[in-house]
Amino acid sequence: MLKNNVCIDNYTFPLLVQASTIRLSEAEGKEFHNHVIKTGFGSDVYVKNTLINMYAVCRNLVDARKMFDESPVLDSVSWNSILAGYVQVGNVDEAKVIFDKMPMKNVIASNSMIVLLGRSGRMSEACQLFDEMMEKDVVSWTALISCYEQHGMYTQALDLFMQMCSNGISIDEVVAVSVLSACAHLLVVQTGESVHGLVIRVGFESYVNLQNALIHMYSTCGDVMAAQRLFDTSSHLDQISWNSMISGYLKCGSLEQARELFDSMADKDVVSWTTMISGYAQHDHFSETLALFQEMLHEDNKPDETTLVSVLSACTHLSALDQGKWIHTYIRKNELKVNSILGTTLVDMYMKCGCVENALEVFNGMEEKGVSSWNALILGLAMNGQVERSLDMFQKMKECGVTPNEITFVAVLGACRHMGLVDEGRSYFNAMTRHYNVEPNIKHYGCMVDLLARAGLLKEAETLIDSMPIAPDVATWGALLGACRKHGNSEMGERVGRKLLELQPDHDGFHVLLSNIYASKGNWDSVLDIRVAMTRQGVVKVPGCSMIEANGAVHEFLAGDKSHSQINEIEEMLAEMEKRLKIMGYAPGTDEVLLDIDEEEKESTLFRHSEKLAIAYGLIAIAPPTPIRIIKNLRICSDCHAAAKLISKAFDREIVVRDRHRFHHFKDGSCSCMEFW
């Protein structure tokens, strides 16, 4: 047109500017703006509006506002365009200035403001504006309902939707998706079914976004069969459909069906892999979690932060330190952002593998430290026997302006419990409500009972249980029972033990503790009675199990285990361990084996405890100076504790054992627990 000297008018420029707007090309738009000025169309309101809109869409609100302010004529399009620009960039204050100055507040402008106010968390203002609107369209209702849903106000979203329907407003796809999401969060499948019926009547059912919302709603509410029917009959499935269905199976605990569907997917994205990996981790299938993660990497799929959180959680539970370190290296190498959740998971993994300094390095390098990060650090230090350091971190946390929560106080009271700091524990327990407005829950009372009972203050512990404003759980009574066994108070132990068996007759640990109390008194008839009762009720004692990671693989040992492929070498090492220990004056603590058998048989039973088998394997498979790290499902017995101290000295090796309560760092014949465990 320019080359042919064709006359360009006020109809041509808006088309060109609009084309630049669609391409988000501000540079092109500015060129046309120059042509507009040269040709004298700068005062044309139609041209002006397209230029205001172009600058606003390209997020250049300075030039957009300049054109708006200099325009001699402003119509509703001018006002809506500049308002839309401020809404797009999230500038609430300037948007409100424009909105308040509008000579005529139309529905489009009001809807834009509701979206902006809701997105900015100013829900009360959004609601007020909605209520003041004289005229509302479907977008008005949808905007506020979506705002409610996005801010977790699911009940309000459903209430407003019901009001919308009662006013005869036709629904659209957007509002249906928001309402179905609210139904899923509230687990109200009946309401979801009603929305489903409405969607069918309106004719939206085949829309893929609605299909996905319905699949998600049904599977989240536990009706996985309804979700499966939708999935099977839908002619429009996308990646979200497959991922939603896999997630639905996992939420219902149907891991096999989820994996079968996952394996049948033609194309898997990072969400598909992460959903399956997270599902395994959440259902305690930790070995499968790590195996699938390796498969994901083999398929050249890059994990994101969410994937790595689940994998690190699996490493933590398996005490797979080598694999956890590899993932940490992967994060550094790929320059992934260590956000608060991922950083906290790394801290937790290192702490629960006994690597305190690695955990501190991660913590100190974190830009975002939430209360969960501090909790993981405080709890981890306490578990690893660094109680003073743990309590120092609690003080530092407060100095950094982070408010402690109920989990923080579980960690702090746990720290006091690990070292028998009774006075300090009482002080922190009293400060919870007095200074931090945190009401003690069952875990806090359990920590205090355990702290008092371990310190031998059995009567005070029992009095605290009796004075609790909430019903004590079996764990709290169990802590007292264990302390009765430790301190030899058989009278209280028998009374508490019988109470616990009434409360939870299928708990193997309580049967065993009470049996041990009877056995310590030589009351073998009562021991036999308990064993008969266990057999009659089908109660099976959980066997001691210890895990050790060596050369990237995790090995499990049960008490008395002879199934390991290297059992012959392990037997030879056990003999060598026994030989060196006896030279050092070790005498087996046969009182730990409370069976009516002779002393020699008791000694052989003790030396086949799972942690001793794991230590023997560690001495064979793990070259010094790498520490031997073991995780045990039960509390380490006093004989294994005494033996591990001497083994660490006899073989000049650091041995780290994590039992169900805490860590024991054995080195040079001593333990980090300072004999308080």
Coordinates of N, CA and C in Angstrom, one line a residue, residues 105-232:
K105 N -19.7 2.5 34.7 CA -19.0 1.3 35.0 C -19.8 0.1 34.4
N106 N -19.3 -0.4 33.3 CA -20.0 -1.5 32.6 C -19.7 -2.8 33.2
V107 N -20.4 -3.8 32.7 CA -20.2 -5.2 33.3 C -18.8 -5.7 33.0
I108 N -18.3 -5.4 31.9 CA -16.9 -5.9 31.5 C -15.9 -5.4 32.5
A109 N -16.0 -4.1 32.8 CA -15.0 -3.4 33.7 C -15.2 -4.0 35.2
S110 N -16.4 -4.2 35.6 CA -16.7 -4.8 36.9 C -16.2 -6.2 37.0
N111 N -16.4 -7.0 36.0 CA -15.9 -8.3 36.0 C -14.3 -8.4 36.1
S112 N -13.7 -7.5 35.3 CA -12.2 -7.4 35.4 C -11.7 -7.1 36.8
M113 N -12.4 -6.2 37.4 CA -12.0 -5.8 38.8 C -12.2 -6.9 39.8
I114 N -13.3 -7.7 39.6 CA -13.5 -8.8 40.5 C -12.4 -9.8 40.4
V115 N -12.0 -10.1 39.1 CA -10.9 -11.0 38.9 C -9.6 -10.5 39.5
L116 N -9.3 -9.3 39.3 CA -8.1 -8.7 39.9 C -8.1 -8.7 41.4
L117 N -9.2 -8.3 42.0 CA -9.3 -8.2 43.5 C -9.2 -9.6 44.1
G118 N -9.9 -10.6 43.4 CA -9.8 -12.0 43.9 C -8.4 -12.5 43.8
R119 N -7.7 -12.3 42.6 CA -6.4 -12.8 42.4 C -5.4 -12.2 43.4
S120 N -5.7 -11.0 43.9 CA -4.8 -10.3 44.8 C -5.2 -10.6 46.3
G121 N -6.2 -11.5 46.5 CA -6.5 -11.9 47.8 C -7.4 -11.0 48.5
R122 N -8.0 -10.0 47.8 CA -8.9 -9.0 48.5 C -10.3 -9.4 48.2
M123 N -10.7 -10.6 48.8 CA -11.9 -11.2 48.6 C -13.1 -10.4 49.1
S124 N -13.0 -9.7 50.2 CA -14.1 -8.9 50.7 C -14.5 -7.8 49.8
E125 N -13.4 -7.2 49.1 CA -13.7 -6.1 48.2 C -14.3 -6.7 46.9
A126 N -13.9 -7.9 46.5 CA -14.4 -8.5 45.3 C -15.9 -8.8 45.5
C127 N -16.2 -9.3 46.7 CA -17.6 -9.7 47.1 C -18.5 -8.4 47.1
Q128 N -17.9 -7.3 47.7 CA -18.7 -6.1 47.8 C -19.0 -5.5 46.4
L129 N -18.0 -5.6 45.5 CA -18.2 -5.1 44.2 C -19.3 -5.9 43.4
F130 N -19.2 -7.3 43.6 CA -20.2 -8.2 43.0 C -21.6 -7.8 43.5
D131 N -21.7 -7.6 44.8 CA -23.1 -7.3 45.4 C -23.6 -6.0 44.9
E132 N -22.7 -5.0 44.6 CA -23.1 -3.7 44.2 C -23.5 -3.6 42.7
M133 N -23.1 -4.6 41.9 CA -23.4 -4.6 40.5 C -24.9 -4.6 40.2
M134 N -25.4 -3.7 39.4 CA -26.8 -3.6 39.1 C -27.1 -4.7 38.1
E135 N -26.1 -5.0 37.2 CA -26.3 -5.9 36.1 C -25.2 -7.0 36.2
K136 N -25.5 -8.2 36.2 CA -24.5 -9.3 36.2 C -24.7 -10.3 35.1
D137 N -23.6 -10.7 34.5 CA -23.7 -11.7 33.4 C -23.1 -13.0 33.9
V138 N -23.0 -14.0 33.1 CA -22.4 -15.3 33.5 C -21.0 -15.2 33.9
V139 N -20.3 -14.2 33.3 CA -18.8 -14.0 33.6 C -18.7 -13.4 35.0
S140 N -19.6 -12.6 35.5 CA -19.6 -12.0 36.8 C -19.7 -13.1 37.9
W141 N -20.7 -14.0 37.7 CA -20.8 -15.1 38.7 C -19.6 -16.0 38.6
T142 N -19.2 -16.4 37.4 CA -18.0 -17.3 37.2 C -16.8 -16.7 37.8
A143 N -16.6 -15.4 37.7 CA -15.4 -14.7 38.2 C -15.3 -14.9 39.7
L144 N -16.4 -14.6 40.4 CA -16.3 -14.7 41.9 C -16.3 -16.1 42.4
I145 N -17.0 -17.0 41.7 CA -16.9 -18.4 42.1 C -15.5 -19.0 41.9
S146 N -14.9 -18.6 40.8 CA -13.5 -19.0 40.6 C -12.5 -18.5 41.6
C147 N -12.8 -17.2 42.0 CA -11.9 -16.6 43.1 C -12.1 -17.4 44.4
Y148 N -13.3 -17.7 44.7 CA -13.5 -18.5 45.9 C -12.8 -19.8 45.9
E149 N -12.9 -20.5 44.7 CA -12.2 -21.8 44.6 C -10.7 -21.7 44.7
Q150 N -10.1 -20.7 44.0 CA -8.7 -20.5 44.0 C -8.1 -20.1 45.4
H151 N -8.9 -19.6 46.2 CA -8.5 -19.2 47.6 C -8.9 -20.2 48.6
G152 N -9.3 -21.4 48.2 CA -9.7 -22.5 49.1 C -11.0 -22.2 49.9
M153 N -11.8 -21.3 49.4 CA -13.1 -21.0 50.0 C -14.2 -21.8 49.3
Y154 N -14.1 -23.2 49.5 CA -14.9 -24.1 48.6 C -16.3 -24.0 49.0
T155 N -16.7 -23.9 50.3 CA -18.1 -23.9 50.7 C -18.7 -22.6 50.1
Q156 N -18.1 -21.5 50.1 CA -18.6 -20.2 49.6 C -18.8 -20.4 48.1
A157 N -17.9 -21.1 47.4 CA -18.0 -21.3 46.0 C -19.2 -22.0 45.6
L158 N -19.5 -23.1 46.4 CA -20.7 -23.9 46.1 C -22.0 -23.2 46.4
D159 N -21.9 -22.4 47.5 CA -23.1 -21.6 47.9 C -23.5 -20.6 46.8
L160 N -22.4 -19.9 46.3 CA -22.7 -18.9 45.2 C -23.1 -19.6 43.9
F161 N -22.6 -20.8 43.7 CA -23.1 -21.5 42.5 C -24.5 -21.9 42.6
M162 N -25.0 -22.3 43.8 CA -26.4 -22.7 44.0 C -27.2 -21.4 43.8
Q163 N -26.8 -20.3 44.3 CA -27.5 -19.0 44.1 C -27.6 -18.7 42.6
M164 N -26.5 -18.9 41.9 CA -26.4 -18.6 40.5 C -27.5 -19.4 39.7
C165 N -27.5 -20.7 40.0 CA -28.5 -21.6 39.4 C -29.9 -21.2 39.7
S166 N -30.2 -20.8 41.0 CA -31.5 -20.5 41.4 C -32.0 -19.2 40.7
N167 N -31.0 -18.3 40.3 CA -31.3 -17.1 39.6 C -31.5 -17.3 38.1
G168 N -31.4 -18.6 37.6 CA -31.6 -18.9 36.2 C -30.5 -18.6 35.3
I169 N -29.3 -18.4 35.9 CA -28.1 -18.0 35.0 C -27.6 -19.3 34.4
S170 N -27.4 -19.3 33.1 CA -26.8 -20.5 32.4 C -25.3 -20.7 32.8
I171 N -24.9 -21.9 33.0 CA -23.5 -22.1 33.4 C -22.6 -22.2 32.1
D172 N -21.3 -22.0 32.3 CA -20.4 -22.2 31.2 C -19.3 -23.2 31.7
E173 N -18.4 -23.5 30.8 CA -17.4 -24.5 31.1 C -16.5 -24.1 32.3
V174 N -16.2 -22.9 32.3 CA -15.2 -22.4 33.3 C -15.8 -22.5 34.7
V175 N -17.1 -22.1 34.9 CA -17.7 -22.2 36.3 C -17.9 -23.7 36.6
A176 N -18.2 -24.5 35.7 CA -18.4 -26.0 36.0 C -17.1 -26.6 36.5
V177 N -16.0 -26.2 35.9 CA -14.6 -26.8 36.3 C -14.3 -26.3 37.7
S178 N -14.6 -25.0 38.0 CA -14.3 -24.5 39.3 C -15.1 -25.2 40.4
V179 N -16.4 -25.4 40.1 CA -17.3 -26.0 41.1 C -17.0 -27.4 41.3
L180 N -16.6 -28.1 40.2 CA -16.2 -29.6 40.4 C -14.9 -29.7 41.2
S181 N -14.0 -28.7 41.1 CA -12.8 -28.7 41.9 C -13.1 -28.5 43.4
A182 N -14.1 -27.6 43.6 CA -14.6 -27.3 45.0 C -15.2 -28.6 45.6
C183 N -16.0 -29.3 44.8 CA -16.6 -30.6 45.2 C -15.5 -31.6 45.6
A184 N -14.5 -31.6 44.8 CA -13.4 -32.6 45.0 C -12.7 -32.3 46.4
H185 N -12.4 -31.0 46.6 CA -11.7 -30.6 47.9 C -12.6 -30.8 49.1
L186 N -13.9 -30.7 48.9 CA -14.8 -30.9 50.1 C -15.3 -32.3 50.2
L187 N -14.9 -33.2 49.2 CA -15.3 -34.6 49.1 C -16.8 -34.7 49.2
V188 N -17.5 -33.9 48.4 CA -19.0 -33.9 48.4 C -19.4 -34.5 47.0
V189 N -19.3 -35.8 46.9 CA -19.5 -36.5 45.6 C -21.0 -36.3 45.1
Q190 N -21.9 -36.2 46.1 CA -23.3 -36.1 45.6 C -23.5 -34.7 44.9
T191 N -22.9 -33.7 45.4 CA -23.0 -32.4 44.8 C -22.3 -32.5 43.4
G192 N -21.2 -33.1 43.4 CA -20.5 -33.3 42.1 C -21.3 -34.0 41.1
E193 N -22.0 -35.0 41.5 CA -22.9 -35.8 40.6 C -24.0 -34.9 40.1
S194 N -24.5 -34.0 40.9 CA -25.6 -33.1 40.5 C -25.0 -32.1 39.4
V195 N -23.8 -31.6 39.6 CA -23.1 -30.8 38.6 C -22.9 -31.5 37.3
H196 N -22.5 -32.8 37.5 CA -22.3 -33.7 36.3 C -23.6 -33.8 35.5
G197 N -24.7 -34.0 36.2 CA -26.0 -34.0 35.5 C -26.4 -32.7 34.8
L198 N -26.1 -31.6 35.4 CA -26.3 -30.3 34.8 C -25.5 -30.1 33.6
V199 N -24.2 -30.5 33.7 CA -23.3 -30.4 32.5 C -23.8 -31.2 31.3
I200 N -24.4 -32.4 31.6 CA -24.9 -33.3 30.5 C -26.1 -32.6 29.9
R201 N -27.0 -32.0 30.7 CA -28.2 -31.3 30.2 C -27.8 -30.1 29.3
V202 N -26.7 -29.4 29.8 CA -26.3 -28.2 29.0 C -25.6 -28.6 27.7
G203 N -25.0 -29.8 27.8 CA -24.3 -30.3 26.6 C -22.8 -30.1 26.5
F204 N -22.2 -29.9 27.7 CA -20.7 -29.6 27.8 C -19.9 -30.9 28.1
E205 N -20.6 -32.1 28.3 CA -19.9 -33.2 28.8 C -18.7 -33.7 28.0
S206 N -18.7 -33.4 26.7 CA -17.6 -33.9 25.9 C -16.4 -33.0 25.9
Y207 N -16.5 -31.8 26.5 CA -15.4 -30.9 26.6 C -14.3 -31.6 27.4
V208 N -13.1 -31.5 26.9 CA -12.0 -32.3 27.6 C -11.7 -31.7 29.0
N209 N -11.7 -30.4 29.1 CA -11.4 -29.8 30.5 C -12.5 -30.3 31.5
L210 N -13.7 -30.4 31.1 CA -14.8 -30.8 32.0 C -14.6 -32.3 32.3
Q211 N -14.2 -33.1 31.2 CA -14.0 -34.5 31.4 C -12.9 -34.7 32.5
N212 N -11.8 -34.0 32.4 CA -10.7 -34.1 33.3 C -11.2 -33.7 34.8
A213 N -12.0 -32.6 34.8 CA -12.5 -32.1 36.1 C -13.4 -33.2 36.8
L214 N -14.2 -33.8 36.0 CA -15.1 -34.9 36.5 C -14.3 -36.1 36.9
I215 N -13.3 -36.5 36.1 CA -12.4 -37.7 36.5 C -11.7 -37.4 37.8
H216 N -11.2 -36.1 38.0 CA -10.5 -35.7 39.2 C -11.5 -35.7 40.4
M217 N -12.7 -35.2 40.2 CA -13.6 -35.1 41.3 C -14.0 -36.5 41.8
Y218 N -14.4 -37.4 40.8 CA -14.8 -38.7 41.2 C -13.7 -39.5 41.9
S219 N -12.5 -39.5 41.3 CA -11.4 -40.2 41.9 C -11.0 -39.7 43.3
T220 N -11.0 -38.4 43.4 CA -10.7 -37.8 44.7 C -11.7 -38.1 45.8
C221 N -12.9 -38.2 45.4 CA -14.0 -38.6 46.3 C -14.1 -40.1 46.6
G222 N -13.2 -40.8 46.0 CA -13.2 -42.3 46.2 C -14.0 -43.1 45.3
D223 N -14.7 -42.5 44.3 CA -15.5 -43.3 43.4 C -14.7 -43.5 42.1
V224 N -13.7 -44.3 42.2 CA -12.7 -44.5 41.1 C -13.4 -45.2 39.9
M225 N -14.5 -46.0 40.2 CA -15.2 -46.7 39.1 C -15.9 -45.7 38.2
A226 N -16.5 -44.7 38.8 CA -17.2 -43.7 38.0 C -16.1 -42.9 37.2
A227 N -15.0 -42.6 37.8 CA -13.9 -42.0 37.0 C -13.4 -42.8 35.9
Q228 N -13.3 -44.1 36.1 CA -12.8 -45.1 35.1 C -13.8 -45.2 33.9
R229 N -15.1 -45.1 34.3 CA -16.2 -45.2 33.2 C -16.1 -44.0 32.3
L230 N -15.9 -42.8 32.9 CA -15.7 -41.6 32.1 C -14.5 -41.7 31.2
F231 N -13.4 -42.2 31.8 CA -12.1 -42.3 31.1 C -12.3 -43.3 29.9
D232 N -12.9 -44.4 30.2 CA -13.1 -45.4 29.1 C -14.0 -45.0 28.0

